[in-house]
Phi, psi and omega in degrees: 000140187220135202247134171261144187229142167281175171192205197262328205245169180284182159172192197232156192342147171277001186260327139322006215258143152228188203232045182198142186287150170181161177079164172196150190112200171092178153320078156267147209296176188293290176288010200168183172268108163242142163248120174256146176276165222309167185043187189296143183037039162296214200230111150320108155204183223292182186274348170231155180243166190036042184215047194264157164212136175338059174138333166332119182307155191212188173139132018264189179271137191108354238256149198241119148236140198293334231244268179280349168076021179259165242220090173328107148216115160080048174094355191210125180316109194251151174242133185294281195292022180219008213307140190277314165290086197254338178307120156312134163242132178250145174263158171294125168303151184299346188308313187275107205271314175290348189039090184204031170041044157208145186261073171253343175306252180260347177259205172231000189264185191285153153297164174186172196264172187221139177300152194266172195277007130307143144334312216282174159321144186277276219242120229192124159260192197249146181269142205292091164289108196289129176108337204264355202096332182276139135299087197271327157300353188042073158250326233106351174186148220247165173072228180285350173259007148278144210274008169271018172268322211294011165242000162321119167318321183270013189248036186255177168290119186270122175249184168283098203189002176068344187273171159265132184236358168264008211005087102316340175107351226221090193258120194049101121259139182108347167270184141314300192194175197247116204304128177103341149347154150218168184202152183252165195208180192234106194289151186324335198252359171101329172303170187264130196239216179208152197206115173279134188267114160309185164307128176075005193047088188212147176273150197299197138287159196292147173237142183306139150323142152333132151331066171304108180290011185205071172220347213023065185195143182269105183283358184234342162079047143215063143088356167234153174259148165017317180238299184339312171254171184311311187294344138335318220301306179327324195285156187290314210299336195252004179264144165293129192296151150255129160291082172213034168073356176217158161355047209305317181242051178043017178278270224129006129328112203225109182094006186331163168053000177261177179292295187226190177274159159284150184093329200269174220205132173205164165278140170235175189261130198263180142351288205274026189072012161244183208264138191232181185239098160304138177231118186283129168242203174309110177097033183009054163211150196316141151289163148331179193243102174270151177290169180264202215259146188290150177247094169257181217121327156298337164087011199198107213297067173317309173297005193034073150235009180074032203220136190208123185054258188285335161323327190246162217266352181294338182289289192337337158226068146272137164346282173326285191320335197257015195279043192199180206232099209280171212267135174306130197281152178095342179285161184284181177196148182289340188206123190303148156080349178263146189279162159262143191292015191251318174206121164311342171279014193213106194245167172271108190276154191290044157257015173045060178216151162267144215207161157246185210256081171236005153225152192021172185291180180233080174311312166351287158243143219223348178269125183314076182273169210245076203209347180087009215244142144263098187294340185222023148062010152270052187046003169235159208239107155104009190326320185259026162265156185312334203195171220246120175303146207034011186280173199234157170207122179285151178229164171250133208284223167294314159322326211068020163294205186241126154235209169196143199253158197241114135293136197265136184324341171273356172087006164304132174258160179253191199298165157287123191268135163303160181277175165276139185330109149323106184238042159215026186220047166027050181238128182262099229250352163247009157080041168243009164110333199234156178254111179095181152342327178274006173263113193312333172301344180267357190323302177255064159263147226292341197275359167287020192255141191306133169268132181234142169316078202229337184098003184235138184298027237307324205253337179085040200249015187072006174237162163254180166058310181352140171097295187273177209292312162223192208262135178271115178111329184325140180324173166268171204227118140349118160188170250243084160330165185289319189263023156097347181268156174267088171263220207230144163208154201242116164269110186309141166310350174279343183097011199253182182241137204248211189249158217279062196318120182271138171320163196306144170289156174256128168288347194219051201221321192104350189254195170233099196262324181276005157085014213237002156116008188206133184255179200358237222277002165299301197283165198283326203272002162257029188271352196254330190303172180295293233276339185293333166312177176226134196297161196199127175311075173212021177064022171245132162262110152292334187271009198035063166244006189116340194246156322105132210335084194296161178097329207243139167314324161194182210286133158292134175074008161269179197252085186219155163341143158192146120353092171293179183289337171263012188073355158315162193245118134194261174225166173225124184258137199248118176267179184310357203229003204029090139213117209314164295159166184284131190265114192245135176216151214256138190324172154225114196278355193234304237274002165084318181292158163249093160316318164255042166036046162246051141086000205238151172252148183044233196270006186275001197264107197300340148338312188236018185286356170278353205283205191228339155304337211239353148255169195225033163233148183333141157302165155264127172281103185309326181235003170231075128081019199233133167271101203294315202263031191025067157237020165127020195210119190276145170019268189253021173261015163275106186322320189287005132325331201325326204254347187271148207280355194281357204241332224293153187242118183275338182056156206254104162270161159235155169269189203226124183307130173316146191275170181296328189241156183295180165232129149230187182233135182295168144031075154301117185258108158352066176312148162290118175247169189254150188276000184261335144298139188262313194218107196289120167269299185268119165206153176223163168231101192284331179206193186292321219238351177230109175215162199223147153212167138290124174198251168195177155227033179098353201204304178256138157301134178244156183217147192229161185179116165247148196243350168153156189090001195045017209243128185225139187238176181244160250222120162284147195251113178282023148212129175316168185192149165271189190271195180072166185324320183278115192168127160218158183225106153247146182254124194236343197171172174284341186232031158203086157269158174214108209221134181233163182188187164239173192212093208056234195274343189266188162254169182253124145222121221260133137227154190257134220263351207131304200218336179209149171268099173307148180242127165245141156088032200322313193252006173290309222282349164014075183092035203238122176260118176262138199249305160219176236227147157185170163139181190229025161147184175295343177251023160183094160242154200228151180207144164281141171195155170246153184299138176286003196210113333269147169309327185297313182277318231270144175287162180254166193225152157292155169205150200242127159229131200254023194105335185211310203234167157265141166239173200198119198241144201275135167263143177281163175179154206293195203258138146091336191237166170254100188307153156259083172280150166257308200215158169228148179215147166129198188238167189326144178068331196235115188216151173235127191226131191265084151252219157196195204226152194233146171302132188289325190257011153234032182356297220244026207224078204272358184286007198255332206281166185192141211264131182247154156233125165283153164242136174257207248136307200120330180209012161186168172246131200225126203277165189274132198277162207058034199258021163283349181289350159257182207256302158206136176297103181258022172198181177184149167172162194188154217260342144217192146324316175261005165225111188224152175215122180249134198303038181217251164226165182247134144267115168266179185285335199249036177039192215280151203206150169282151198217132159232180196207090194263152134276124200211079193069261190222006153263127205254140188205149143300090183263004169200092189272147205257134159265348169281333157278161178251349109265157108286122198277340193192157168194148173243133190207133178259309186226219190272327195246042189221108185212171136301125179204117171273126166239184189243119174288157195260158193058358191217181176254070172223151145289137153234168206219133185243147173212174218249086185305349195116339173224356186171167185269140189248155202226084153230185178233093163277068183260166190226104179276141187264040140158141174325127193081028174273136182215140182264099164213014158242138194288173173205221199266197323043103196206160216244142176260127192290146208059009177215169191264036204277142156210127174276156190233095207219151180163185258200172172163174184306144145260135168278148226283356191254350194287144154331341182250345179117134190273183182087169187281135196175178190305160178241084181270155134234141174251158168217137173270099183278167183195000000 
């Protein structure tokens, strides 16, 4: 960039100049020494090269040598980077005969530079270079602080905006953080979370994570971990195993935590000591031990029913039992007295023939034989043998089990034999050396079978696992980290405990909990959290640990309880600086006390000497026309009137002229709204990029914030609230938004700090419905509400909060009737609330209805006159106190038609009824005749947006939908963003199947630039 500057000497256009000598010949100017090169519009430059010095005469002023890099300014060789000439120069006029730049000489006129005898620009500096450091113009300032720098990108101011708007390289530097960011953080409950750069680049509160339903850590901070909580409840990992033979929760496991699986099958040991078969039945837990099938032949009651091989009825005609065919009675037989072994009943008799025994004895023969027989027919059978052939007898074997021995055909016992293994009474009970489980006879039986790490009982003993270090699948277990922390450990597909994982760090415990050698805000994964900051005198917890600038003597800018010097109860304010303040108390005129330590009580304390206990002359009486209190001053021209509503002060206006031109508004371009909203009640604005709004879903009060993008999200509110008309927002700062609705039965009043949201006046609001918000911060908001039960009868009252206390103020209303406010507008004293007034027993019977406006005063509320002319006032708002506009319907010949009710100086007029509307719904007003007005068309499901032409109101629905088959037909707020001519718009309508956010019905913003 090259700045024409005066100087001493001549020169030539700058956009010719160049920096090298050449040519002879040309002009010199009037004012200085010029060399021009030959002809019109050549180039000034100095009369010689390379033979220059440093303060050494020159021309033209701008003039370059290349050779010393010094710079012709104001007739004398200058160096850019050291400069000697920092001075404005002037040349001397033709006037001055003495030539000494001053006109005391021979004119009067001003000095001034006189043009050299060219064409071209006279006088030319060195153009300024942005970046280098230098004052390369020599005015005086080098860079960004010269104003030919001031459209340099790098000379620009860096704002809160996600740009580098300096290219620098660098976006929001100088800020917290760079907007639109996430940075992780560590949420109250110790999880890794998301932390947003906001509104002002300030990082947001920490917001938790999604629940990980298998880590056993409460990832969301409400107080259950992994299955515990709801959001969980769905996932296979979380469902409870059942006994149904399959897999419920998906660990690869079946029947996990029951005695066995269903269906499945193993071998036991029965009663009578042989292998039987168990079945997991209904309810995963073992059957009895069924015996197996009798084997007969075996010598062995398999089946326990006492009964053992041909004995058993399971036997009885099998074959075994059967071997042999008995003999034809009368056929011969080799030996008297023997029975046959096929049928006992059939003996060999002495004629040595077979018979049956169905008479007398057998006398015959008398000698005993080893045959099983009793043969010589004295009842006893084998008698002068050791033993009765094939009888059994128990014995003890080598071991010293119970076994059994057999008589033998000779009539002999034989070895004693062992039983079959017992393979649960640790005994070795068939004599082979091994007992139990170590007997291969016990092999597949289920409790010899090896238990393995598998989750399963394996062995049938009711345990899993056993034997190993832990249960496979089993929870994580708590243990003793290398450093000393409580950490987590895993039972391994081996049954083993795996190695001892230290937990997430706590930023705020002191210890080094994640093991890595640095504890809290040391270790890196808390460098981004709140707690990790240093706390800073500003009535903010920076550190998000609960307090607010802990460290510091008190909170900056509260307020808290104290002891005066006289013992009294009263407050102290904490300054900007934290430091407390003096303990102060305001007189309490009845308590006998001095409250405020001036030695004087009561009525001796000029504090209470106005009061009317404390006088000791008549009150004044306000309406009949007598100066009551003698003090020279009659009904409201007495100050003690002040408060009576017959004295109320409307307070003086002049009016105000129509402005010369109309207002409209471009387009309404659609915002993004999340689909869980239905209907927007409420909206504010602190700037284009931090705005609020209210609203419902059929059911929950909802809170909305946009923070940038035209993209608006939504606010978890901490304490629930419904839905519907009672809600409201106001916006006073980035850190005093304020917002009300209900909650059950009570009211809600919210305030948002910057960063979190307060709950004020939590036990006041009791059975309270709040209908709308004013005020200038937390310690002075003003609000309407009624009792909520029943709504219909109770009357509503003002309510005043001034930080510590509620007031309550009476609203007027006709005889017989019940007031309503909808919106309140105005300033400190002077305040206005737009509702109207109802048949107590006709509620919902708006033809009943009759629209009041109040006035505040300062000191009582008073309705305004003639604002009864419409059926009701839903809105308000003005561009000051003497130009206000209220808001609703009229009853017409043509039924309810929209309406407004303007101030105009100190006159109130019906300044237009919409026969197209069935209301008006919102307004927004910039002057007198320049306004916003959302209405409802009468007949149809539509909005329309009105704005004030200069003669009348013009009415369309320019709205621009983000997809097709979209409709705006429910009302909502209007409401305008300060310092731009942005103005918003909301109520609720159809989205078409292509929007972004999702079709169907639910809120609506749009914006617009009025003008």
């Amino acid at each position: 960039m090259v700045a024409a500057l005066t100087g001493c000497g001549g020169g030539s256009d700058p956009q010719t100049m160049n920096h090298s000598v050449g040519g002879t010949g040309g002009t010199s100017g009037a004012g200085g020494t010029s060399v021009e090169t030959g002809g019109t519009g050549g180039t000034d430059v100095p009369d010689s090269s390379c033979t220059m010095s440093l303060g050494g005469a020159c021309a033209p002023d701008g003039a370059y040598d290349s050779c010393t890099g010094f710079v012709c300014v104001c007739g004398k060789w200058d160096d850019p980077e050291s400069p000697i000439n920092n001075a404005p120069c002037v040349n001397p006029d033709a006037g001055d005969a003495d030539q000494t730049d001053s006109d005391a000489g021979t004119d009067a006129n001003d000095d001034v530079v006189l043009p050299d005898a060219d064409a071209g620009e006279d006088v030319v500096t060195p153009e300024e270079i942005c970046g280098n450091g230098l004052d390369d113009d020599h005015n005086g300032k080098a860079d960004c602080q010269d104003s030919a720098c001031s459209g340099e990108t790098e000379c620009q101011e860096e704002v809160c905006n996600g740009i580098d708007d300096n290219g620098n390289g660098q976006a929001d530097e100088g800020f917290e953080c760079k907007l639109g960011t996430t940075a992780q953080c560590q949420t109250t409950c110790g999880s890794f979370g998301t932390m947003q750069c906001g509104n002002g680049c300030e990082w947001s509160a920490c917001e938790a994570p999604a629940e990980n339903c298998t880590n056993t850590v409460d990832d969301n901070c409400d107080g259950k971990a992994d299955c515990e909580d709801p959001s969980c409840a769905g996932l296979s990992a979380c469902q409870d195993e059942v006994c149904n033979g399959a897999d419920d929760n998906g660990n690869g496991q079946v029947d996990e935590g029951f005695e066995c699986k269903l269906g499945t099958s193993g071998l036991c040991q029965t009663t009578c000591g042989t292998a039987g078969m168990i079945t997991c039945i209904a309810g995963c837990t073992w059957s009895a031990c069924t015996p197996p099938n009798e084997i007969c032949g075996n010598g062995i009651d398999d089946n326990c029913n006492l009964a053992t091989d041909c004995d058993d009825a399971a036997c009885i005609n099998l074959p075994i039992c059967n071997p042999c065919e008995p003999p034809t009675v009368g056929s011969g037989c080799a030996n008297m007295g023997e029975f046959s072994e096929c049928d006992p009943d059939i003996r060999c008799d002495c004629n040595f023939t077979w018979n049956h025994l169905t008479t007398g004895s057998y006398s015959c023969f008398t000698i005993e034989v080893c045959n099983g027989f009793d043969d010589n027919n004295n009842g006893q059978v084998d008698e002068i043998f050791t033993c009765t052939k094939n009888s059994t007898q128990s014995c003890t074997t080598s071991c010293n089990s119970i076994g059994q021995k057999t008589c033998s055909n000779t009539c002999a016992w034989g070895t004693c034999q062992p039983p079959v293994e017992n393979c649960s009474n640790g005994v070795d009970d068939d004599c082979d050396g091994n007992s139990d489980c170590a007997d291969l006879d016990c092999a597949g039986m289920l409790q010899c079978q090896d238990e393995i790490c598998d989750g399963a009982d394996n062995n049938g003993n009711s345990q899993v696992d056993e034997g190993f270090e832990c249960v496979m699948g089993s929870a994580s277990v708590s243990c003793t980290t290398t450093c000393g922390s409580v950490g987590t450990k895993s039972c391994l597909s081996n049954c083993s405990y795996g190695t001892c994982q230290p937990p997430v760090e706590n930023c705020s415990n002191g210890v080094d909990d994640d093991c890595n050698g640095k504890s809290d805000c040391e270790d890196l994964v808390c460098a981004g959290l709140n707690a990790c900051k240093t706390e800073l005198c500003n009535g903010i917890d920076d550190n998000a640990n609960g307090q607010a600038d802990e460290g510091f003597a008190c909170v900056a800018n509260t307020t808290t309880s104290c002891t005066t010097a006289c013992g009294s109860q009263g407050t102290s304010t904490c300054s900007a600086t934290c430091t407390a303040g003096t303990c102060t108390a305001f007189e309490n005129c009845y308590s006998g006390g001095d409250e405020d330590c001036d030695g004087n009580a009561n009525c001796d304390d000029s504090d209470c000497q106005t009061l009317p206990i404390c006088q000791t002359t008549p009150v004044e009486n306000c309406t009949n026309g007598a100066d009551d209190d003698g003090d020279g001053k009659a009904d409201c021209l007495d100050t003690d009137c002040v408060a009576e509503v017959a004295c109320h002060d409307f307070g003086t206006c002049s009016t105000q002229g129509a402005p010369g031109v109309g207002y409209s508004c471009g387009t309404w371009e659609q915002d993004s709204v999340p689909n869980t909203v239905f209907k927007i009640h409420a909206g504010c604005a602190n700037s284009e990029l931090d705005q609020w709004a209210m609203g419902d879903n059929n059911g929950s009060a909802k809170a909305l914030h946009l923070t940038g993008n035209h993209t608006w999200s939504e606010v978890t509110l901490p304490v629930p609230g419904h839905g519907g008309s009672a809600m409201d927002v106001i916006c006073l700062g980035q850190d005093q938004v304020f917002m009300s609705y209900k909650n059950n039965d009570d009211g809600v009043v919210l305030h948002w700090n910057g960063s979190s949201f307060v709950r004020l006046m939590a036990n006041q609001l009791d059975d309270l419905v709040v209908m709308t918000l004013w005020g200038t911060g937390a310690d002075n908001l003003w609000f309407f509400g009624f009792d909520n039960s029943p709504i219909e009868a109770l009357p509503g009252y003002m309510y005043h909060w001034n930080g510590s206390s509620l007031t309550v103020y009476d609203t007027p209303a006709s005889a017989g009737k019940v007031f309503r406010g909808y919106k309140l507008f105005g300033e400190q004293g002077d305040l206005y609330l737009a509702g109207f007034e109802a048949e107590p027993g006709d509620w919902d019977n708006s033809a009943t209805h009759k629209s009041a406006l109040l006035h505040w005063d300062g000191y009582s509320w008073a309705n305004v006159p003639g604002s009864d002319e419409a059926f009701s006032f839903i809105g308000i708002h003005g561009s000051s106190v003497c130009d206000v506009m209220a808001i609703g319907g009229k009853h017409t010949a043509g039924g309810f038609v929209g309406a407004t009710f303007q101030r105009n100086g100190n006159q109130w007029e019906e300044l237009e009824t919409y026969s197209n509307l069935s209301s008006v719904s919102s307004v927004v007003k910039i002057a007198l005749n320049k306004f916003v007005l959302q209405g409802h068309e009468k007949g149809s499901s539509k909005i329309l947006m009105g704005t004030h032409n200069g003669t009348s109101v013009i009415w369309s629905d320019n709205f621009s939908f983000k997809s097709e088959g979209s409709s705006f037909y429910s009302a909502g707020p209007t409401w305008k963003v300060p310092g731009t001519n942005i103005v918003m718009t909301a109520g609720d309508g159809y989205h078409g199947s292509t929007d972004p956010q999702g079709s169907g019905t639910y809120g609506f913003i749009f914006r617009s630039t009025c003008q």
